[in-house]
Short mmCIF file of C-alpha atoms and ligand atoms in Angstrom, two decimals:
data_model
loop_
_atom_site.label_atom_id
_atom_site.label_comp_id
_atom_site.label_asym_id
_atom_site.label_seq_id
_atom_site.Cartn_x
_atom_site.Cartn_y
_atom_site.Cartn_z
CA MET A 1 -4.56 28.97 13.41
CA LYS A 2 -7.43 26.37 13.80
CA ARG A 3 -6.51 23.15 15.84
CA ARG A 4 -6.91 21.04 12.75
CA ASP A 5 -4.65 23.37 10.71
CA PHE A 6 -1.94 23.45 13.66
CA LEU A 7 -1.89 19.42 13.61
CA ARG A 8 -1.62 19.33 9.81
CA THR A 9 1.21 21.84 9.85
CA SER A 10 2.97 20.16 12.83
CA ALA A 11 2.69 16.68 11.44
CA ALA A 12 4.01 18.03 8.05
CA LEU A 13 7.06 19.66 9.81
CA ALA A 14 7.81 16.41 11.75
CA THR A 15 8.00 14.45 8.56
CA SER A 16 9.41 17.04 6.22
CA ALA A 17 12.93 15.54 6.80
CA ILE A 18 12.16 12.24 5.28
CA LEU A 19 9.51 13.46 2.83
CA LEU A 20 12.00 15.78 1.06
CA PRO A 21 12.76 13.15 -1.62
CA LEU A 22 9.12 12.55 -2.20
CA ALA A 23 8.41 15.13 -4.84
CA GLY A 24 5.00 16.69 -3.97
CA ALA A 25 4.49 14.61 -0.86
CA ARG A 26 1.74 16.20 1.51
CA VAL A 27 0.14 15.24 4.67
CA PHE A 28 -3.03 13.10 4.35
CA GLY A 29 -5.79 14.02 6.63
CA ALA A 30 -6.91 11.48 9.06
CA PHE A 31 -8.06 13.05 12.44
CA SER A 32 -9.91 10.46 14.31
CA GLY A 33 -9.14 11.68 17.73
CA LEU A 34 -7.88 8.30 18.67
CA LEU A 35 -4.29 8.60 17.28
CA LYS A 36 -1.43 10.30 18.71
CA TYR A 37 -0.31 11.22 15.22
CA LYS A 38 -3.43 12.23 13.46
CA SER A 39 -2.16 12.27 9.93
CA ILE A 40 -0.95 9.93 7.34
CA PRO A 41 1.59 11.56 4.77
CA GLU A 42 0.85 10.89 1.10
CA VAL A 43 2.71 10.74 -2.08
CA ARG A 44 2.09 12.33 -5.46
CA LEU A 45 1.76 9.65 -8.07
CA ASN A 46 3.02 10.20 -11.77
CA ASN A 47 -0.37 11.22 -12.78
CA GLY A 48 -0.81 13.82 -10.19
CA ILE A 49 -3.13 11.81 -7.93
CA HIS A 50 -2.20 11.74 -4.15
CA MET A 51 -1.95 8.38 -2.31
CA PRO A 52 -1.36 7.87 1.59
CA LEU A 53 1.92 6.25 2.24
CA LEU A 54 0.34 3.80 4.72
CA GLY A 55 -2.69 1.87 4.12
CA PHE A 56 -4.52 -1.21 5.37
CA GLY A 57 -4.41 -4.73 3.66
CA THR A 58 -7.28 -7.15 3.75
CA ASN A 59 -5.76 -10.38 2.23
CA THR A 60 -7.06 -13.44 4.26
CA LEU A 61 -9.85 -11.34 6.05
CA GLY A 62 -13.25 -12.44 5.21
CA GLY A 63 -16.81 -12.18 6.04
CA PRO A 64 -18.12 -10.21 9.05
CA VAL A 65 -14.35 -10.03 10.11
CA ALA A 66 -13.38 -8.29 7.05
CA GLU A 67 -16.32 -5.90 7.60
CA GLN A 68 -15.34 -5.10 11.05
CA CYS A 69 -11.65 -4.64 10.44
CA VAL A 70 -12.20 -2.33 7.56
CA ALA A 71 -14.52 -0.24 9.52
CA ASP A 72 -12.27 -0.39 12.60
CA ALA A 73 -9.17 0.51 10.26
CA ILE A 74 -10.83 3.65 8.76
CA SER A 75 -12.24 4.51 12.26
CA VAL A 76 -8.54 4.74 13.67
CA GLY A 77 -7.48 6.77 10.71
CA TYR A 78 -6.49 4.60 7.52
CA ARG A 79 -7.79 5.97 4.36
CA LEU A 80 -6.06 3.54 1.84
CA ILE A 81 -7.78 0.12 1.73
CA ASP A 82 -6.37 -2.72 -0.46
CA THR A 83 -8.46 -5.60 -1.66
CA ALA A 84 -8.49 -7.80 -4.75
CA HIS A 85 -10.95 -9.87 -6.66
CA VAL A 86 -8.95 -13.03 -5.68
CA TYR A 87 -9.32 -12.30 -1.89
CA GLY A 88 -12.99 -12.93 -2.15
CA ASN A 89 -13.76 -10.14 0.20
CA GLU A 90 -14.80 -7.16 -1.92
CA GLU A 91 -18.34 -7.27 -0.62
CA ALA A 92 -17.21 -7.39 3.02
CA VAL A 93 -14.76 -4.71 2.38
CA GLY A 94 -17.50 -2.55 0.80
CA THR A 95 -19.87 -3.12 3.73
CA GLY A 96 -17.00 -2.16 6.16
CA ILE A 97 -16.44 1.05 4.05
CA LYS A 98 -20.14 1.97 4.40
CA LYS A 99 -20.22 1.02 7.98
CA SER A 100 -17.35 3.60 8.62
CA GLY A 101 -19.60 6.36 7.52
CA ILE A 102 -16.53 8.18 6.18
CA ASN A 103 -17.14 10.38 2.88
CA ARG A 104 -16.11 8.00 -0.23
CA LYS A 105 -14.00 11.01 -1.31
CA GLU A 106 -11.65 10.73 1.64
CA LEU A 107 -10.92 7.22 1.02
CA PHE A 108 -8.33 5.71 -1.51
CA ILE A 109 -9.62 2.18 -2.50
CA THR A 110 -7.47 -0.15 -4.42
CA SER A 111 -8.44 -3.56 -6.04
CA LYS A 112 -7.02 -5.97 -8.48
CA LEU A 113 -7.60 -7.71 -11.72
CA TRP A 114 -7.00 -11.69 -11.41
CA VAL A 115 -5.13 -13.59 -13.82
CA ASP A 116 -8.24 -15.58 -15.19
CA ASN A 117 -10.02 -12.43 -16.27
CA SER A 118 -7.09 -10.99 -18.09
CA GLY A 119 -7.59 -9.52 -21.72
CA TYR A 120 -9.70 -6.58 -22.91
CA GLU A 121 -13.30 -7.83 -22.43
CA GLY A 122 -12.27 -9.97 -19.25
CA THR A 123 -10.93 -6.96 -17.63
CA LYS A 124 -13.92 -4.61 -18.41
CA LYS A 125 -16.10 -7.32 -16.92
CA ALA A 126 -14.12 -7.82 -13.96
CA PHE A 127 -13.59 -4.24 -13.10
CA GLN A 128 -17.39 -3.80 -13.13
CA THR A 129 -17.94 -6.95 -11.12
CA SER A 130 -15.33 -5.51 -8.57
CA ILE A 131 -16.88 -2.17 -8.18
CA ASP A 132 -20.51 -3.61 -8.07
CA LYS A 133 -19.25 -5.88 -5.04
CA LEU A 134 -17.53 -3.11 -3.39
CA GLY A 135 -20.69 -0.88 -3.90
CA LEU A 136 -18.76 1.96 -5.29
CA ASP A 137 -18.95 3.86 -8.68
CA TYR A 138 -15.09 4.42 -9.15
CA LEU A 139 -11.90 2.90 -7.84
CA ASP A 140 -8.86 5.14 -6.87
CA LEU A 141 -6.46 2.44 -7.97
CA TYR A 142 -6.94 -0.77 -10.12
CA LEU A 143 -3.82 -3.11 -10.43
CA ILE A 144 -3.02 -5.99 -12.85
CA HIS A 145 -2.53 -8.56 -10.03
CA ARG A 146 0.02 -10.75 -11.80
CA PRO A 147 1.90 -10.41 -14.95
CA ARG A 148 0.13 -13.26 -16.55
CA GLY A 149 -2.31 -13.88 -19.48
CA ASP A 150 -3.19 -11.10 -21.85
CA VAL A 151 -1.51 -8.11 -20.31
CA LYS A 152 -1.56 -5.96 -23.18
CA GLY A 153 -5.52 -6.43 -23.50
CA SER A 154 -5.91 -5.86 -19.94
CA TRP A 155 -3.94 -2.56 -19.97
CA LYS A 156 -5.88 -1.17 -22.94
CA ALA A 157 -9.07 -1.84 -21.20
CA MET A 158 -7.72 -0.26 -17.98
CA GLU A 159 -6.60 2.83 -20.01
CA GLU A 160 -10.01 3.21 -21.28
CA LEU A 161 -11.67 2.78 -17.75
CA PHE A 162 -9.22 5.48 -16.64
CA GLN A 163 -9.98 7.72 -19.43
CA ALA A 164 -13.85 7.20 -18.76
CA GLY A 165 -13.21 8.43 -15.04
CA LYS A 166 -14.01 4.91 -13.74
CA ILE A 167 -10.50 4.66 -12.16
CA LYS A 168 -8.33 7.31 -10.78
CA ALA A 169 -5.09 5.55 -11.43
CA ILE A 170 -3.91 2.33 -12.89
CA GLY A 171 -1.02 0.11 -12.06
CA VAL A 172 0.33 -3.15 -11.61
CA SER A 173 1.51 -5.89 -9.20
CA ASN A 174 4.29 -8.37 -9.06
CA PHE A 175 6.04 -7.02 -12.15
CA GLU A 176 9.80 -7.65 -12.53
CA PRO A 177 11.73 -4.91 -14.10
CA ALA A 178 11.72 -6.59 -17.50
CA GLN A 179 7.89 -7.05 -17.24
CA MET A 180 7.50 -3.41 -16.29
CA ALA A 181 9.84 -2.46 -19.32
CA GLU A 182 7.73 -4.35 -21.73
CA LEU A 183 4.47 -2.78 -20.50
CA LEU A 184 6.12 0.74 -20.55
CA SER A 185 7.13 0.10 -24.26
CA TYR A 186 3.37 -0.04 -25.38
CA ALA A 187 1.40 1.76 -22.52
CA LYS A 188 -0.22 4.94 -23.70
CA ILE A 189 -0.87 5.75 -20.03
CA ARG A 190 2.00 4.89 -17.70
CA PRO A 191 1.34 2.59 -14.50
CA VAL A 192 1.67 4.68 -11.37
CA ILE A 193 2.29 1.78 -9.20
CA ASN A 194 4.01 -1.48 -8.89
CA GLN A 195 2.90 -3.62 -5.72
CA ILE A 196 5.54 -6.03 -4.87
CA GLU A 197 6.50 -8.21 -1.97
CA THR A 198 8.81 -6.16 -0.03
CA HIS A 199 10.00 -6.45 3.59
CA VAL A 200 13.21 -6.50 5.65
CA PHE A 201 14.00 -10.06 4.48
CA PHE A 202 13.25 -9.20 0.73
CA GLN A 203 14.38 -5.58 0.34
CA GLU A 204 14.18 -5.62 -3.53
CA HIS A 205 16.85 -3.16 -4.33
CA ILE A 206 16.78 -3.72 -7.91
CA SER A 207 13.13 -3.09 -8.53
CA TYR A 208 13.47 -0.09 -6.07
CA GLU A 209 16.06 1.54 -8.23
CA SER A 210 14.38 0.76 -11.42
CA LEU A 211 10.92 1.90 -10.43
CA LYS A 212 12.48 5.15 -9.01
CA LYS A 213 14.15 5.71 -12.53
CA THR A 214 10.80 5.26 -14.26
CA GLU A 215 8.68 7.24 -11.71
CA VAL A 216 6.56 4.36 -10.95
CA GLN A 217 5.84 4.24 -7.16
CA MET A 218 6.68 1.30 -5.29
CA GLU A 219 4.16 -0.25 -3.08
CA ALA A 220 5.09 -3.08 -0.43
CA TRP A 221 2.71 -6.11 -0.08
CA SER A 222 3.37 -8.10 3.12
CA PRO A 223 5.33 -5.40 4.69
CA PHE A 224 5.63 -7.60 7.90
CA ALA A 225 6.53 -10.78 5.62
CA ALA A 226 2.96 -11.91 6.85
CA GLY A 227 4.92 -12.56 10.19
CA ARG A 228 7.11 -15.28 8.49
CA ASN A 229 10.80 -15.99 9.31
CA GLY A 230 10.08 -14.94 12.95
CA ILE A 231 9.88 -11.20 12.00
CA PHE A 232 7.98 -10.43 15.15
CA SER A 233 10.60 -11.75 17.52
CA ASN A 234 13.75 -10.85 15.50
CA PRO A 235 16.28 -9.74 17.80
CA THR A 236 18.05 -7.14 15.63
CA LEU A 237 14.55 -5.37 14.86
CA ALA A 238 13.85 -5.71 18.69
CA ALA A 239 17.04 -3.85 19.65
CA ILE A 240 16.27 -1.17 17.10
CA GLY A 241 12.89 -0.82 18.54
CA GLN A 242 14.04 -0.69 22.06
CA LYS A 243 16.43 2.25 21.10
CA HIS A 244 13.44 4.27 19.80
CA HIS A 245 10.82 2.94 22.16
CA LYS A 246 9.05 1.29 19.28
CA SER A 247 7.82 -2.17 18.45
CA ILE A 248 9.24 -4.20 15.69
CA ALA A 249 6.19 -3.62 13.48
CA GLN A 250 6.85 0.06 13.99
CA VAL A 251 10.48 -0.24 12.82
CA CYS A 252 9.49 -2.24 9.83
CA LEU A 253 6.71 0.33 8.81
CA ARG A 254 9.08 3.34 9.46
CA TRP A 255 11.70 1.58 7.43
CA HIS A 256 9.22 1.48 4.32
CA PHE A 257 8.26 4.98 5.01
CA GLN A 258 11.85 6.29 5.02
CA ARG A 259 12.34 4.50 1.70
CA GLY A 260 9.37 6.32 0.33
CA ILE A 261 7.39 3.05 -0.17
CA VAL A 262 3.66 2.72 0.16
CA ALA A 263 3.07 -0.14 2.85
CA ILE A 264 -0.36 -1.76 3.53
CA PRO A 265 0.00 -3.72 6.68
CA ARG A 266 -3.02 -6.18 7.52
CA SER A 267 -4.21 -6.56 11.20
CA SER A 268 -7.45 -8.19 12.60
CA GLN A 269 -6.69 -6.44 15.88
CA LYS A 270 -7.57 -2.70 16.47
CA ALA A 271 -4.58 -2.29 18.94
CA HIS A 272 -2.22 -3.53 16.19
CA MET A 273 -4.03 -1.02 13.62
CA ILE A 274 -3.37 1.88 15.91
CA GLU A 275 0.20 0.76 16.76
CA ASN A 276 0.92 0.55 13.05
CA LEU A 277 -0.01 4.10 12.43
CA ASP A 278 2.12 5.46 15.19
CA ILE A 279 5.43 5.60 13.18
CA PHE A 280 5.53 9.48 12.44
CA ASP A 281 7.30 10.62 15.60
CA PHE A 282 10.70 9.02 15.19
CA GLU A 283 13.51 8.46 12.72
CA LEU A 284 15.73 5.49 11.97
CA ASP A 285 19.20 6.82 11.76
CA SER A 286 22.00 5.68 9.41
CA SER A 287 23.42 3.00 11.66
CA ASP A 288 19.70 1.53 12.09
CA LEU A 289 19.34 1.55 8.21
CA HIS A 290 22.78 -0.15 7.74
CA THR A 291 21.73 -2.84 10.35
CA ILE A 292 18.33 -3.35 8.62
CA SER A 293 20.08 -3.72 5.32
CA THR A 294 22.09 -6.73 6.78
CA LEU A 295 18.64 -8.65 7.25
CA ASP A 296 18.09 -8.87 3.41
CA LEU A 297 17.78 -12.51 2.41
CA ASN A 298 17.04 -11.26 -1.27
CA LYS A 299 14.48 -13.86 -1.72
CA THR A 300 10.62 -14.14 -1.54
CA GLN A 301 9.24 -15.48 1.77
CA PHE A 302 6.30 -16.98 -0.31
CA PRO A 303 7.90 -19.52 -2.53
CA GLU A 304 4.58 -21.30 -2.86
CA TRP A 305 3.17 -18.23 -4.87
CA GLY A 306 5.80 -18.39 -7.47
N1 NAP B 401 -0.25 -7.92 -4.57
C1 NAP B 401 -0.11 -9.22 -4.24
O1 NAP B 401 0.21 -10.14 -4.70
C2 NAP B 401 -0.29 -9.33 -2.71
C3 NAP B 401 0.13 -10.42 -1.92
C4 NAP B 401 0.00 -10.46 -0.62
C5 NAP B 401 -0.48 -9.42 -0.02
N2 NAP B 401 -0.98 -8.38 -0.57
C6 NAP B 401 -1.59 -7.07 0.16
O2 NAP B 401 -0.56 -6.85 1.15
C7 NAP B 401 -1.30 -6.83 2.45
C8 NAP B 401 -0.35 -7.06 3.61
O3 NAP B 401 0.15 -8.23 3.52
P1 NAP B 401 -0.19 -9.68 4.34
O4 NAP B 401 -1.63 -9.51 4.66
O5 NAP B 401 0.22 -10.77 3.55
O6 NAP B 401 0.70 -9.54 5.60
P2 NAP B 401 1.45 -8.40 6.58
O7 NAP B 401 0.68 -7.20 6.72
O8 NAP B 401 2.86 -8.56 6.13
O9 NAP B 401 1.35 -9.17 8.06
C9 NAP B 401 0.19 -9.52 8.65
C10 NAP B 401 0.35 -10.20 9.95
O10 NAP B 401 1.05 -9.31 10.71
C11 NAP B 401 0.45 -9.26 12.06
N3 NAP B 401 0.56 -7.83 12.69
C12 NAP B 401 0.05 -6.80 12.16
N4 NAP B 401 0.29 -5.74 12.94
C13 NAP B 401 1.03 -6.24 13.92
C14 NAP B 401 1.69 -5.70 15.14
N5 NAP B 401 1.54 -4.42 15.33
N6 NAP B 401 2.23 -6.55 15.94
C15 NAP B 401 2.43 -7.82 15.63
N7 NAP B 401 1.83 -8.31 14.59
C16 NAP B 401 1.16 -7.72 13.82
C17 NAP B 401 -0.97 -9.60 11.75
O11 NAP B 401 -1.65 -10.30 12.84
P3 NAP B 401 -2.77 -9.81 13.68
O12 NAP B 401 -3.92 -9.93 12.77
O13 NAP B 401 -3.02 -10.53 14.98
O14 NAP B 401 -2.54 -8.19 13.90
C18 NAP B 401 -0.72 -10.58 10.61
O15 NAP B 401 -0.52 -11.98 11.15
C19 NAP B 401 -2.44 -7.90 2.37
O16 NAP B 401 -3.38 -7.92 3.22
C20 NAP B 401 -2.89 -7.43 0.80
O17 NAP B 401 -3.75 -6.41 0.85
C21 NAP B 401 -0.80 -8.13 -1.97
#
């Protein structure tokens, strides 16, 4: 067996226990030589496309910092990169992608349609602007950023872009169960993803169950609550981390992973990027999971975005 195949098989075996509930999950190749665990498992979305379960977020990163962070993230093994029109960094993210030198086909790039551009025509135009800025000719995933404006018109445009092969998968973000049900009532193509705020302080059990039932993959934005509510000095998470010789960040990401949720942590530091990928060699046990469940405050940590 070649070394690459061996690594792939070992990683698959190591993660098989928690991946069993993830229909079709397989290991996503990311062999940079820098990582201890050189692969990121992926999940099969409801349209058959595979997506890494761990990616890199870019909100608030701009200009040369965003370029460097995206190039660094790809160099250490990330393949899923999450951006949005409203982050104002699509050009910089695109430059970072080019800088990385990685083949486009190995990457999974997400962008999002902002509220101001909702509706059929607006969506078509905004999508083209996003891919032009990114310097790409297709997106892996395009999301309606918020359930505002003419969602029905936007969805029709996204369905057409999907059918034209310009987007490999279409989905939504920040949709509550009732808004998702409304979309599902008229969608000809089902959304593959709902990207919502999810972290230990806002565990989103109702959305979690309802998305599972409709086979829409849940994706966590702000998987660290963007550092709010003292997450990185939380004594409960620190104790669980100590038990497994892992950091609080790693405990948080492992928790998302074991729930089968795609997480997209952001970091401006290469050391953190590497640390955040090193979550595939330990397992939170039922007592850890119970303890983490008690941290749920069941409310957003970003009330200003309501
Ligand atoms: N769809 C939506 O409406 C929506 C909304 C918000 C966010 N998002 C997406 O979700 C992504 C992630 O969310 P986010 O950017 O709000 O925040 P986040 O990923 O929850 O947290 C980022 C913060 O965590 C710190 N951090 C990262 N790794 C760390 C580590 N190992 N140890 C200690 N600190 C660490 C970072 O600091 P350092 O830079 O120092 O590492 C940064 O301050 C965004 O970038 C964006 O792509 C989507």
